[in-house]
C-alpha positions as MATLAB code, in Angstrom:
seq = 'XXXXXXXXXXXXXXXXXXXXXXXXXXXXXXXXXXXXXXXXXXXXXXXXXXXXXXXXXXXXXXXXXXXXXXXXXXXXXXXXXXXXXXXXXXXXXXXXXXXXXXXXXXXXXXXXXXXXXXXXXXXXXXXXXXXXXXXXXXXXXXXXXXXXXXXXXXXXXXXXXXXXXXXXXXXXXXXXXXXXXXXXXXXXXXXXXXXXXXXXXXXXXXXXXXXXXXXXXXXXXXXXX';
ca = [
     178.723   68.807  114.607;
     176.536   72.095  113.511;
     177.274   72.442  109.406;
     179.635   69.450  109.575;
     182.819   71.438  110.707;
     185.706   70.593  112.651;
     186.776   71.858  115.769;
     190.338   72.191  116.911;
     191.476   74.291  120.165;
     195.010   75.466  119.176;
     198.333   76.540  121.406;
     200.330   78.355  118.404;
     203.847   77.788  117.956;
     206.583   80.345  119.667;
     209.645   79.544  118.453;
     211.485   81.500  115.649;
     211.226   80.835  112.310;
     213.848   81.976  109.673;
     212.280   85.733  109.260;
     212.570   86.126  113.273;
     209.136   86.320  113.579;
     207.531   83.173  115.810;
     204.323   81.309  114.675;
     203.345   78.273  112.444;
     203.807   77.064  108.594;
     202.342   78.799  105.852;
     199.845   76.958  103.677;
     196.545   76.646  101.463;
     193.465   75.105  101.794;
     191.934   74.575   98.551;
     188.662   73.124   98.767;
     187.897   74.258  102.922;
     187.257   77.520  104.552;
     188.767   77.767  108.054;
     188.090   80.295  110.864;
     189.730   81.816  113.740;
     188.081   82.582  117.075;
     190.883   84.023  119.372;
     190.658   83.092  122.924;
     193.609   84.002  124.250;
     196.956   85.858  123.723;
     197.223   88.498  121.043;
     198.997   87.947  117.478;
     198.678   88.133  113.333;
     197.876   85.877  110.309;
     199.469   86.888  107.538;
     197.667   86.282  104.327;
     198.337   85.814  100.562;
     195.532   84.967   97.835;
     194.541   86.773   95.107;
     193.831   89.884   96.925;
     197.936   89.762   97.134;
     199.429   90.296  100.777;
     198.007   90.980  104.098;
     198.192   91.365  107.643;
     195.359   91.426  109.930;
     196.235   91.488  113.940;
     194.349   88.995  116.021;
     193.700   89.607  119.764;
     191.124   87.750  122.257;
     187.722   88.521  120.867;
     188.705   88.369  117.233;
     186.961   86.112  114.678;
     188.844   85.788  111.161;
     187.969   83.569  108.578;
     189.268   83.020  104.957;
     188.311   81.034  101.584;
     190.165   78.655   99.418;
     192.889   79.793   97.892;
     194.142   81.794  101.014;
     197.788   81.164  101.781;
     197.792   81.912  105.465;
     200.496   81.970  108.196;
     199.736   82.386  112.016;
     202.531   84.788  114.181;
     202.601   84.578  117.844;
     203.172   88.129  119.626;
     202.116   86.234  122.468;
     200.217   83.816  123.898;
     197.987   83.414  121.012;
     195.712   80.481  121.728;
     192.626   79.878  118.886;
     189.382   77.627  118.482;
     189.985   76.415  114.926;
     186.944   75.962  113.100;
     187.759   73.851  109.858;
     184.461   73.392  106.823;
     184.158   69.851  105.524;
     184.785   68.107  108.513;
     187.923   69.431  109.629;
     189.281   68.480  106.369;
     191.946   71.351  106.222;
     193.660   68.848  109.049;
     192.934   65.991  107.417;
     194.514   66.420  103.481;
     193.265   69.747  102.064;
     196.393   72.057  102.811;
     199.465   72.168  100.824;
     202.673   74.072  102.590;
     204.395   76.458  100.638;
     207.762   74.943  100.135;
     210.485   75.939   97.712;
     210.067   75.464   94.052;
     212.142   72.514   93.807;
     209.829   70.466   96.482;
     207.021   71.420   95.124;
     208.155   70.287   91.790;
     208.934   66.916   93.193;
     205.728   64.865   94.688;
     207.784   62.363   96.311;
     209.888   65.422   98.203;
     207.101   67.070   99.261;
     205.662   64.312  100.394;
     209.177   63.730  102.764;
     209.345   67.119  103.505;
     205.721   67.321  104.802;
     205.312   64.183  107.125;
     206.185   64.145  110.024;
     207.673   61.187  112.685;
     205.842   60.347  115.084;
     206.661   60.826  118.872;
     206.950   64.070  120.794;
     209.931   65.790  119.561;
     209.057   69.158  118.348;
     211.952   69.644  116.307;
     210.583   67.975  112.815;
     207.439   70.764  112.894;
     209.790   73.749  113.036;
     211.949   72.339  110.566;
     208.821   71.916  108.486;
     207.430   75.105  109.527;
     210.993   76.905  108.279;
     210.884   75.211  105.267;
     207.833   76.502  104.486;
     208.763   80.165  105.276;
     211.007   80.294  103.640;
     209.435   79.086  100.228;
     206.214   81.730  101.393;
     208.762   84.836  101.737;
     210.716   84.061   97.965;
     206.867   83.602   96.387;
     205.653   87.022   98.362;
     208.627   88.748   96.827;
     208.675   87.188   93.925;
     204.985   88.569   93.070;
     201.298   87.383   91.448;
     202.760   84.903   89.125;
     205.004   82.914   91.697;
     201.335   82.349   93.391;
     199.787   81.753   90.341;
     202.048   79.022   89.853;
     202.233   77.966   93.351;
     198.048   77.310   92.791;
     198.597   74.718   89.795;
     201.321   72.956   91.577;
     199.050   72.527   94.921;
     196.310   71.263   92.473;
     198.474   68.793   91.135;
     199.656   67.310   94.034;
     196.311   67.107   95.572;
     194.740   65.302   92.606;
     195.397   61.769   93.841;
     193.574   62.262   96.641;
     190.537   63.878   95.290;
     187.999   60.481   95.254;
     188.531   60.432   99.223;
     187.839   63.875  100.243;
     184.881   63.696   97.787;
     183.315   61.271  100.150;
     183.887   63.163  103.366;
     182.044   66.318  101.729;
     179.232   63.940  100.446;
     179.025   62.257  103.657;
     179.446   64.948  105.911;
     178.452   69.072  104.703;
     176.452   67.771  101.769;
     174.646   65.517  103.660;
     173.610   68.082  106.261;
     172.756   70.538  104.152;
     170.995   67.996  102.034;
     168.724   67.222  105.849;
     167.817   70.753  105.683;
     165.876   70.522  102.535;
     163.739   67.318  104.046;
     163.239   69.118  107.015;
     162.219   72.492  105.570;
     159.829   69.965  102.757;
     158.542   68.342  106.110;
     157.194   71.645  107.829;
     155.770   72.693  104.286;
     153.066   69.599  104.864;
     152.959   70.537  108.529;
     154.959   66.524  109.373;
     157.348   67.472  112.536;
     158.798   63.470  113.082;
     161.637   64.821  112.929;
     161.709   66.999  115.834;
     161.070   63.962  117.545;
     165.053   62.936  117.069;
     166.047   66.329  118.882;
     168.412   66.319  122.253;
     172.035   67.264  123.084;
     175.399   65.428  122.431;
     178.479   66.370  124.281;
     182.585   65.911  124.345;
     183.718   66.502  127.948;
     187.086   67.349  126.506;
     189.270   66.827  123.788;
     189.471   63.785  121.834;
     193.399   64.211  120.937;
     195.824   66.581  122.165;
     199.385   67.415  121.536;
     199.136   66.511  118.078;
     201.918   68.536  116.238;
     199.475   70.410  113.687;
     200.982   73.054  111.271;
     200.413   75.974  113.390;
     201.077   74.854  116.746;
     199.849   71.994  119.262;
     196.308   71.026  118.553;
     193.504   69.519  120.743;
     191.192   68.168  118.606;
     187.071   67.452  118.961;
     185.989   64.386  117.010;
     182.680   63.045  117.427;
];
């Protein structure tokens, strides 16, 4: 797709999580951006990176995006439906986010790893328990201040590490790739060669290539070409 991105349509969760509020699981990307497009419903994300904590409301017509580094957590006031749009792929979906458990997961790659998969089937009731788990770890670092999330960073780069080779690939394959096309194409025009335009027409997904799938802010449809 354009850029190499990924494209999820997204129902977030409305159910309550420990702080009353309802919405998805708090977590980082740390080599993706990811954007927001709201198409329905009205709601927040509530951020914390480096720029410490935020809250930005999100209503149809609102586009949001954030870097690496960006713990972010989606609240449904609602309704709130989004188009997800995910660099690298949709990579954020597919390795690059680590959830914002308590210390003592965190600390434990084998726990987090239990605590963060999830069963198969179409119970709901693993994701919220996820989800709360994850709250709850993302309200004791907000209060506990800058170096709880300072720390929080070099534990998510640790656990991450093993799985670095794979999602080196993906960008090489996929946004590298493209943006590497761009260059022969631009060095084409520059001796006035346009094969390439030759290769031009339009590729379409009637619909959704999964949907249901329990993602960590609500029930995803996902685009994969």
């Amino acid at each position: 797709m354009p850029g190499a991105i990924g494209v999820s349509r997204l129902s977030v969760y409305d159910t309550t999580a420990p702080d009353g509020l309802h919405g998805g699981t708090p977590h980082m990307h740390l080599t993706c951006s990811e954007g927001y497009v709201v198409i329905a419903g009205e709601g927040r994300v509530q951020t914390l990176s480096g720029e410490g904590f935020r809250e930005t409301p999100l209503r149809a017509g609102t586009v949001a995006w954030f870097r690496p580094g960006t713990i972010h957590r989606l609240v449904n006031d609602g309704g709130l439906q989004l188009v997800v749009l995910m660099q690298n792929s949709g990579l954020p979906e597919a390795g690059d986010a680590v959830l914002t458990f308590p210390t003592h997961i965190l600390g434990d790659p084998d726990e987090y790893r239990a605590a963060a998969t999830l069963p198969g089937g179409g119970d709901l009731s693993p994701a919220y328990r996820r989800r709360d788990l994850a709250v709850t770890g993302f309200l004791a670092m907000r209060a506990a201040g800058p170096e709880a999330f300072t720390e929080f960073c070099r534990t998510a780069a640790g656990l991450v590490a093993p799985r670095l080779g794979e999602w080196r690939k993906r960008w090489e394959s996929g946004a590298l790739e493209t943006a590497l096309e761009t260059g022969r194409q631009l060095d084409a025009l520059e001796r006035s060669d346009v094969a390439h335009l030759a290769d031009g027409g339009i590729e379409v997904l009637p619909g959704p290539t999964e949907s249901g799938k329990h993602g960590m802010c609500g029930l995803l449809a996902t685009y994969i070409p």
